[in-house]
């Protein structure tokens, strides 16, 4: 069995009176891609922000690579927020270079090389001197991904990374994510699309801040009892089942 | 100096340089104000009295407004949270802002200074470097004040509303227009708690009486204390887990 990259135990987080994460426990193996799926407001972003250390849990425990998610652990972590958080006045290159420096790529030559490499990876080489404010939504999303992976962290959190990407780029991103897990990185991806889900090695379906199902895509599809069930069917199946249980309770 | 602080300062400078209008605002508005003061006050003694105070007031005003709005944007656009997810300390962030902003503030101070001294012929008997050092002290307080108050504003408009609340009373009570010692007792008492009072007093002494920073040690110490206090307040607003 693989090493564990992340352990979450009985995690609770409230926004005022709203319980956004409700007694949630998870274990994520190192070197795998783990998908967080769930409807709007199910707590995906909140869970990621907790695991990155941006929110403090009301109770429960998080361990990322054996340590609590504190700033001292931040160098090992890549984070792509749901909405691109970029400096609009700066160019693509300046944004990615800024994060490269912040994450400790000191050597100027190596940094420039790495920044170029990442810009090519997100397919923005022709736009590298363009101010971010002049990019399309999908392009901003790609810059944001570039900033998250610039320092080649062992642990990467991607909050809906494929939203707004065209199919070709999405396929390219997944190729890249797979190459990352092969080289030992752990990737946590949140998503709505079943296409993303199918790419993950393991999935958690979230609803109301709880995990309602956990397993590989094949396992989750099989649980619906239909031979040709798609990921979409599996997702709806678990959501329905959750509602039935709630009504019964 | 921590490397991350320089990286952040460098970013702030790049952002400001690319924002032409703000650069224009930083350079031309002070010149317009200085010209209006120069033209509207025919009395040389009164002009000498007011002109230095304008240097101190403008650095407070722009320091507060620019950092307030920048931080507000960083909070609402998520770039502050994104940065807090990276291996940076709060000191890196505040320090980066200070260096980045003070560079422009000192440039502004020099432009107004030369304009006042050489074109408006305001009396000057001190040394420029001492004025710049003193301005930095006021500037640190202003930047931290803006950082701190940006937490309490939801948008740019709300940030502007702090100006009549926080900046304007200081302008009237600091002795810019009228000596504090001739104000009613209760106003003098309030003025004692406002940093700009010490800023205006100090810079006036530096410019007009040819005294040095040691001579205005009291003002320097009080402003330094304000700067440190506000620095701590500003850093407290930059914690992880506060920007829910
Ligand atoms: N800043 C906030 N203040 C108050 N409540 C919040 C805040 N952010 C999220 N919530 C609430 O917490 C719950 C979980 O939100 P979260 O953003 O984690 O959902 P999500 O699964 O990421 O949704 P989406 O798919 O829309 O991104 C929601 O009910 C939401 O209303
Ligand atoms: Mg979300």
XYZ file of C-alpha atoms in Angstrom, chain A residues 49 52-54 69-71 74-75 79 81 85-87 89-91 94 98-99 101-103 106 131 147, chain B residues 3-4 7-8 10-11 14-15 18 73-74 77-79 81-88 240-241 243-244:
52
model
C -8.796 25.849 2.051
C -4.014 24.333 2.593
C -4.148 25.920 6.049
C -6.036 29.078 5.047
C -0.901 22.661 7.348
C 1.144 25.612 8.594
C 3.113 28.251 6.671
C 3.748 25.823 2.458
C 6.743 25.235 0.200
C -2.583 25.734 -4.540
C -7.814 28.703 -6.026
C -5.949 35.186 -7.916
C -3.527 37.054 -10.151
C -2.065 40.534 -10.408
C -1.660 44.800 -14.113
C 1.255 42.405 -14.469
C 2.039 40.205 -17.444
C 5.646 38.574 -14.281
C 6.636 36.342 -8.872
C 5.378 33.043 -7.524
C 10.570 33.700 -6.467
C 8.174 33.471 -3.548
C 8.455 29.678 -3.603
C 16.430 31.786 -6.350
C -1.119 41.861 -19.007
C 1.538 29.659 -10.521
C 14.279 38.025 0.177
C 10.502 37.633 0.005
C 10.202 40.195 -4.150
C 6.926 41.645 -2.931
C 9.429 44.592 -6.586
C 5.971 43.358 -7.538
C 5.911 46.885 -11.172
C 2.175 47.108 -10.559
C 2.040 49.878 -15.111
C -8.245 44.809 -3.824
C -5.855 42.115 -2.690
C -9.585 39.529 -5.512
C -8.114 36.716 -3.465
C -4.481 37.573 -4.154
C -5.221 34.760 0.447
C -3.237 33.214 -2.398
C -0.081 34.809 -1.023
C -0.845 33.623 2.502
C -0.978 30.074 1.129
C 2.643 30.544 0.035
C 5.719 30.494 2.279
C 5.679 34.193 3.192
C -4.120 33.012 7.784
C -7.635 31.968 8.656
C -10.134 36.048 5.555
C -13.163 33.773 5.680
